[in-house]
XYZ file of N, CA, C and O in Angstrom:
480
model
N 166.371 -35.959 -99.991
C 167.273 -36.239 -101.097
C 168.099 -37.472 -100.779
O 168.654 -37.596 -99.698
N 168.164 -38.393 -101.739
C 168.896 -39.630 -101.535
C 170.376 -39.419 -101.837
O 170.736 -38.758 -102.830
N 171.216 -39.978 -100.998
C 172.667 -39.894 -101.208
C 173.314 -41.240 -100.950
O 172.863 -42.012 -100.094
N 174.390 -41.489 -101.681
C 175.252 -42.646 -101.443
C 176.649 -42.103 -101.159
O 177.157 -41.282 -101.923
N 177.253 -42.572 -100.082
C 178.580 -42.099 -99.711
C 179.485 -43.305 -99.476
O 179.194 -44.158 -98.638
N 180.605 -43.336 -100.233
C 181.570 -44.421 -100.076
C 182.662 -44.009 -99.093
O 182.953 -42.826 -98.926
N 183.287 -45.024 -98.511
C 184.459 -44.803 -97.668
C 185.295 -46.068 -97.674
O 184.822 -47.138 -98.070
N 186.556 -45.920 -97.242
C 187.416 -47.087 -97.085
C 188.494 -47.253 -98.126
O 189.304 -48.184 -98.035
N 188.546 -46.389 -99.122
C 189.594 -46.503 -100.120
C 190.948 -46.103 -99.559
O 191.064 -45.643 -98.426
N 191.985 -46.307 -100.375
C 193.322 -45.923 -99.944
C 194.396 -46.622 -100.748
O 194.132 -47.208 -101.790
N 195.609 -46.539 -100.215
C 196.778 -47.152 -100.843
C 197.111 -48.447 -100.120
O 197.206 -48.465 -98.880
N 197.299 -49.508 -100.880
C 197.619 -50.800 -100.284
C 198.625 -51.513 -101.167
O 198.642 -51.308 -102.394
N 199.460 -52.343 -100.571
C 200.447 -53.098 -101.333
C 199.792 -54.303 -102.011
O 198.767 -54.809 -101.541
N 200.373 -54.754 -103.097
C 199.849 -55.976 -103.746
C 199.774 -57.122 -102.747
O 200.683 -57.315 -101.934
N 198.674 -57.858 -102.830
C 198.447 -58.941 -101.883
C 197.699 -58.514 -100.638
O 197.276 -59.371 -99.854
N 197.533 -57.216 -100.460
C 196.849 -56.708 -99.280
C 195.341 -56.717 -99.433
O 194.791 -57.295 -100.382
N 194.664 -56.066 -98.480
C 193.205 -56.067 -98.494
C 192.693 -54.698 -98.072
O 193.368 -53.919 -97.397
N 191.461 -54.441 -98.510
C 190.718 -53.238 -98.130
C 189.248 -53.599 -98.022
O 188.787 -54.549 -98.682
N 188.541 -52.825 -97.227
C 187.091 -52.980 -97.142
C 186.441 -51.647 -97.440
O 186.679 -50.659 -96.738
N 185.625 -51.622 -98.475
C 184.884 -50.418 -98.833
C 183.486 -50.480 -98.223
O 182.892 -51.553 -98.135
N 182.986 -49.312 -97.855
C 181.631 -49.209 -97.329
C 180.852 -48.202 -98.153
O 181.420 -47.234 -98.667
N 179.551 -48.419 -98.242
C 178.659 -47.487 -98.932
C 177.449 -47.281 -98.037
O 176.785 -48.254 -97.653
N 177.184 -46.025 -97.712
C 176.052 -45.690 -96.857
C 175.001 -44.942 -97.663
O 175.318 -43.930 -98.307
N 173.767 -45.427 -97.610
C 172.655 -44.756 -98.271
C 171.880 -43.956 -97.242
O 171.669 -44.419 -96.115
N 171.469 -42.755 -97.618
C 170.708 -41.919 -96.696
C 169.687 -41.109 -97.463
O 169.757 -40.982 -98.687
N 168.736 -40.556 -96.729
C 167.701 -39.742 -97.345
C 166.337 -40.372 -97.164
O 166.157 -41.300 -96.381
N 165.372 -39.861 -97.921
C 163.993 -40.346 -97.828
C 163.827 -41.601 -98.687
O 163.310 -41.556 -99.793
N 164.272 -42.716 -98.139
C 164.324 -43.983 -98.863
C 163.177 -44.885 -98.437
O 163.001 -45.142 -97.245
N 162.447 -45.365 -99.429
C 161.380 -46.315 -99.141
C 161.909 -47.747 -99.262
O 161.649 -48.583 -98.408
N 162.677 -47.964 -100.329
C 163.199 -49.308 -100.544
C 164.453 -49.234 -101.403
O 164.538 -48.436 -102.336
N 165.413 -50.135 -101.107
C 166.625 -50.256 -101.912
C 166.594 -51.599 -102.611
O 166.483 -52.639 -101.953
N 166.695 -51.587 -103.901
C 166.705 -52.815 -104.671
C 168.149 -53.282 -104.848
O 168.876 -53.410 -103.869
N 168.578 -53.511 -106.062
C 169.945 -53.998 -106.252
C 170.975 -52.921 -105.910
O 170.775 -51.741 -106.199
N 172.066 -53.358 -105.294
C 173.203 -52.481 -105.014
C 174.439 -53.100 -105.646
O 174.528 -54.323 -105.808
N 175.392 -52.255 -105.993
C 176.586 -52.793 -106.619
C 177.776 -51.867 -106.516
O 177.642 -50.686 -106.175
N 178.930 -52.422 -106.778
C 180.175 -51.669 -106.850
C 180.676 -51.699 -108.283
O 180.718 -52.759 -108.919
N 181.046 -50.536 -108.770
C 181.649 -50.379 -110.082
C 183.015 -49.745 -109.895
O 183.291 -49.134 -108.859
N 183.852 -49.877 -110.905
C 185.148 -49.213 -110.842
C 185.526 -48.674 -112.210
O 185.091 -49.199 -113.238
N 186.340 -47.652 -112.186
C 186.828 -47.050 -113.423
C 188.290 -46.721 -113.272
O 188.664 -45.906 -112.414
N 189.095 -47.373 -114.094
C 190.527 -47.112 -114.110
C 190.813 -46.036 -115.160
O 190.033 -45.846 -116.090
N 191.947 -45.338 -115.036
C 192.276 -44.294 -116.020
C 192.268 -44.831 -117.438
O 192.873 -45.864 -117.725
N 191.563 -44.142 -118.325
C 191.527 -44.530 -119.724
C 190.624 -45.705 -120.040
O 190.594 -46.172 -121.183
N 189.888 -46.180 -119.042
C 189.018 -47.328 -119.255
C 187.577 -46.985 -118.930
O 187.301 -46.014 -118.228
N 186.663 -47.821 -119.412
C 185.256 -47.619 -119.115
C 184.932 -48.122 -117.722
O 185.615 -48.998 -117.176
N 183.872 -47.557 -117.156
C 183.409 -48.031 -115.867
C 182.890 -49.461 -116.029
O 182.180 -49.765 -117.003
N 183.237 -50.317 -115.071
C 182.831 -51.715 -115.159
C 182.243 -52.187 -113.836
O 182.613 -51.698 -112.763
N 181.347 -53.172 -113.945
C 180.764 -53.761 -112.750
C 181.800 -54.643 -112.062
O 182.444 -55.471 -112.711
N 181.936 -54.467 -110.758
C 182.821 -55.313 -109.958
C 181.999 -56.419 -109.284
O 182.324 -57.595 -109.382
N 180.932 -56.011 -108.594
C 180.092 -56.961 -107.874
C 178.745 -56.320 -107.593
O 178.654 -55.090 -107.479
N 177.716 -57.154 -107.481
C 176.387 -56.654 -107.189
C 175.685 -57.608 -106.238
O 176.003 -58.810 -106.182
N 174.732 -57.058 -105.487
C 173.968 -57.872 -104.553
C 172.524 -57.395 -104.561
O 172.240 -56.194 -104.520
N 171.593 -58.348 -104.661
C 170.179 -57.996 -104.656
C 169.692 -57.797 -103.224
O 170.408 -58.100 -102.256
N 168.466 -57.321 -103.103
C 167.903 -57.115 -101.772
C 167.740 -58.438 -101.029
O 167.744 -58.472 -99.798
N 167.656 -59.526 -101.786
C 167.535 -60.838 -101.173
C 168.863 -61.506 -100.873
O 168.899 -62.586 -100.278
N 169.956 -60.870 -101.288
C 171.276 -61.394 -100.976
C 171.971 -62.159 -102.088
O 173.092 -62.631 -101.899
N 171.341 -62.289 -103.244
C 172.015 -62.937 -104.375
C 173.127 -62.038 -104.893
O 172.962 -60.822 -104.965
N 174.244 -62.661 -105.255
C 175.413 -61.888 -105.663
C 175.922 -62.315 -107.037
O 175.669 -63.441 -107.487
N 176.627 -61.412 -107.680
C 177.385 -61.779 -108.867
C 178.642 -60.915 -108.915
O 178.658 -59.807 -108.379
N 179.671 -61.473 -109.528
C 180.986 -60.851 -109.528
C 181.579 -60.835 -110.930
O 181.338 -61.731 -111.731
N 182.400 -59.833 -111.190
C 183.196 -59.839 -112.405
C 184.188 -60.991 -112.320
O 184.676 -61.328 -111.228
N 184.480 -61.602 -113.453
C 185.411 -62.735 -113.461
C 186.759 -62.363 -112.853
O 187.403 -63.190 -112.199
N 187.173 -61.130 -113.043
C 188.497 -60.702 -112.589
C 188.626 -60.643 -111.073
O 189.745 -60.604 -110.551
N 187.503 -60.642 -110.356
C 187.570 -60.532 -108.896
C 187.002 -61.743 -108.180
O 187.048 -61.820 -106.952
N 186.468 -62.705 -108.925
C 185.883 -63.894 -108.301
C 186.935 -64.613 -107.459
O 188.067 -64.820 -107.882
N 186.517 -64.992 -106.256
C 187.425 -65.687 -105.356
C 188.290 -64.757 -104.530
O 188.966 -65.211 -103.591
N 188.312 -63.460 -104.865
C 189.130 -62.506 -104.103
C 188.272 -61.462 -103.389
O 188.636 -61.007 -102.302
N 187.165 -61.089 -103.993
C 186.305 -60.045 -103.429
C 185.011 -60.661 -102.889
O 184.515 -61.665 -103.409
N 184.470 -60.029 -101.864
C 183.176 -60.408 -101.331
C 182.293 -59.175 -101.209
O 182.788 -58.082 -100.932
N 180.992 -59.341 -101.436
C 180.062 -58.229 -101.327
C 178.966 -58.607 -100.343
O 178.536 -59.765 -100.288
N 178.529 -57.639 -99.559
C 177.469 -57.884 -98.591
C 176.706 -56.578 -98.354
O 177.181 -55.496 -98.720
N 175.549 -56.699 -97.743
C 174.754 -55.515 -97.429
C 173.998 -55.738 -96.141
O 173.703 -56.873 -95.762
N 173.698 -54.639 -95.479
C 172.895 -54.651 -94.266
C 171.674 -53.788 -94.563
O 171.767 -52.554 -94.567
N 170.555 -54.422 -94.825
C 169.367 -53.678 -95.245
C 168.834 -52.767 -94.145
O 168.310 -51.686 -94.430
N 168.967 -53.175 -92.899
C 168.441 -52.340 -91.813
C 169.265 -51.070 -91.639
O 168.731 -50.022 -91.276
N 170.546 -51.164 -91.919
C 171.419 -49.996 -91.787
C 171.590 -49.248 -93.114
O 172.241 -48.208 -93.153
N 171.025 -49.802 -94.188
C 171.172 -49.206 -95.515
C 172.656 -49.074 -95.872
O 173.107 -48.023 -96.349
N 173.397 -50.145 -95.669
C 174.828 -50.173 -95.927
C 175.168 -51.310 -96.891
O 174.493 -52.339 -96.940
N 176.256 -51.108 -97.628
C 176.798 -52.149 -98.486
C 178.308 -52.146 -98.321
O 178.908 -51.082 -98.088
N 178.911 -53.342 -98.459
C 180.337 -53.477 -98.232
C 180.989 -54.245 -99.382
O 180.354 -55.114 -99.998
N 182.252 -53.932 -99.617
C 183.052 -54.698 -100.573
C 184.348 -55.065 -99.876
O 185.166 -54.200 -99.572
N 184.510 -56.347 -99.615
C 185.746 -56.855 -99.024
C 186.662 -57.268 -100.163
O 186.322 -58.149 -100.951
N 187.792 -56.612 -100.254
C 188.732 -56.866 -101.341
C 190.000 -57.496 -100.776
O 190.705 -56.861 -99.987
N 190.272 -58.744 -101.159
C 191.433 -59.485 -100.692
C 192.384 -59.760 -101.850
O 191.991 -59.722 -103.013
N 193.613 -60.060 -101.509
C 194.647 -60.395 -102.502
C 194.630 -59.384 -103.638
O 194.560 -59.749 -104.823
N 194.699 -58.136 -103.267
C 194.608 -57.070 -104.255
C 195.791 -57.084 -105.205
O 196.918 -57.426 -104.831
N 195.503 -56.688 -106.447
C 196.503 -56.655 -107.508
C 196.622 -55.220 -108.041
O 195.663 -54.445 -107.938
N 197.736 -54.872 -108.645
C 197.868 -53.526 -109.218
C 196.739 -53.205 -110.204
O 196.303 -52.049 -110.293
N 196.251 -54.199 -110.918
C 195.182 -53.951 -111.887
C 193.828 -53.670 -111.234
O 192.861 -53.338 -111.928
N 193.753 -53.802 -109.923
C 192.530 -53.416 -109.203
C 192.502 -51.909 -108.933
O 191.492 -51.390 -108.440
N 193.587 -51.227 -109.235
C 193.650 -49.787 -109.022
C 192.598 -49.074 -109.866
O 192.529 -49.256 -111.082
N 191.761 -48.287 -109.200
C 190.675 -47.597 -109.883
C 189.923 -46.742 -108.872
O 190.169 -46.838 -107.668
N 189.013 -45.935 -109.385
C 188.029 -45.287 -108.522
C 186.839 -46.236 -108.424
O 186.322 -46.700 -109.458
N 186.439 -46.515 -107.217
C 185.331 -47.432 -106.975
C 184.077 -46.633 -106.615
O 184.114 -45.773 -105.732
N 182.995 -46.980 -107.303
C 181.729 -46.273 -107.137
C 180.657 -47.211 -106.589
O 180.516 -48.353 -107.040
N 179.882 -46.681 -105.686
C 178.711 -47.377 -105.162
C 177.515 -47.009 -106.039
O 177.349 -45.838 -106.427
N 176.685 -47.994 -106.339
C 175.479 -47.772 -107.135
C 174.312 -48.480 -106.455
O 174.477 -49.559 -105.868
N 173.144 -47.873 -106.553
C 171.952 -48.512 -105.992
C 170.711 -48.080 -106.745
O 170.625 -46.946 -107.226
N 169.775 -48.999 -106.835
C 168.440 -48.704 -107.367
C 167.542 -48.445 -106.155
O 167.315 -49.343 -105.352
N 167.077 -47.211 -106.050
C 166.383 -46.801 -104.833
C 165.026 -46.193 -105.168
O 164.917 -45.343 -106.068
N 164.034 -46.640 -104.424
C 162.718 -46.013 -104.493
C 162.606 -45.060 -103.318
O 162.644 -45.483 -102.155
N 162.498 -43.789 -103.621
C 162.340 -42.811 -102.568
C 160.896 -42.710 -102.124
O 159.984 -43.214 -102.789
N 160.711 -42.051 -100.997
C 159.357 -41.831 -100.499
C 158.627 -40.914 -101.478
O 159.090 -39.835 -101.794
N 157.485 -41.362 -101.982
C 156.660 -40.588 -102.919
C 157.366 -40.318 -104.242
O 157.033 -39.353 -104.940
N 158.364 -41.155 -104.603
C 159.026 -40.992 -105.891
C 159.168 -42.352 -106.558
O 158.971 -43.391 -105.946
N 159.545 -42.325 -107.835
C 159.760 -43.579 -108.553
C 161.158 -44.110 -108.268
O 161.997 -43.422 -107.665
N 161.423 -45.323 -108.707
C 162.744 -45.920 -108.525
C 163.732 -45.307 -109.500
O 163.445 -45.170 -110.697
N 164.892 -44.943 -108.981
C 165.931 -44.319 -109.801
C 167.288 -44.907 -109.464
O 167.460 -45.539 -108.422
N 168.234 -44.671 -110.363
C 169.618 -45.075 -110.131
C 170.362 -43.957 -109.407
O 170.253 -42.785 -109.783
N 171.133 -44.342 -108.402
C 171.948 -43.387 -107.662
C 173.392 -43.860 -107.636
O 173.667 -45.075 -107.602
N 174.308 -42.885 -107.632
C 175.746 -43.155 -107.604
C 176.401 -42.365 -106.475
O 176.014 -41.226 -106.197
N 177.418 -42.986 -105.881
C 178.247 -42.255 -104.939
C 179.283 -41.440 -105.673
O 179.389 -41.484 -106.902
N 180.076 -40.712 -104.911
C 181.071 -39.820 -105.506
C 182.357 -40.554 -105.874
O 183.186 -40.016 -106.602
N 182.515 -41.770 -105.394
C 183.686 -42.565 -105.712
C 184.759 -42.492 -104.646
O 184.899 -41.482 -103.957
N 185.513 -43.576 -104.517
C 186.647 -43.622 -103.592
C 187.818 -44.284 -104.307
O 187.649 -45.295 -104.988
N 188.993 -43.687 -104.158
C 190.173 -44.162 -104.874
C 190.781 -45.365 -104.168
O 191.019 -45.332 -102.953
N 191.063 -46.394 -104.948
C 191.812 -47.551 -104.468
C 193.072 -47.666 -105.321
O 192.989 -47.745 -106.552
N 194.221 -47.640 -104.671
C 195.496 -47.748 -105.369
C 196.271 -48.923 -104.802
O 196.502 -48.994 -103.589
N 196.644 -49.833 -105.679
C 197.404 -51.016 -105.281
C 198.799 -50.887 -105.877
O 198.992 -50.987 -107.086
N 199.773 -50.648 -105.013
C 201.123 -50.382 -105.491
C 202.115 -50.664 -104.380
O 201.830 -50.470 -103.197
N 203.308 -51.111 -104.777
C 204.382 -51.317 -103.812
C 205.255 -50.069 -103.717
O 206.212 -50.041 -102.937
């Protein structure tokens, strides 16, 4: 069974930084695109950043220049480096990946989410 598990969330002051991690595990044959999404109270889930298996990235306009995304294919890990955090970055952050399991088709998987709160 494929699982995605996030870690690294927490409370940080405006202007601070956090690093989120996402670990994929299970009977995985290949991981295609991976990404971070977030959902603030009363708002729809939105894409924050994504990275392909080849390392190409894209970012939401609201985080460009402040956030970085990376992945380690050998470790099946993905990271989100969040710098110069703002109160409006407060949300639950979710890891997402397109994964082909062993003897299965490619499917979308989501982590359980990790809370990020930016407040003084």
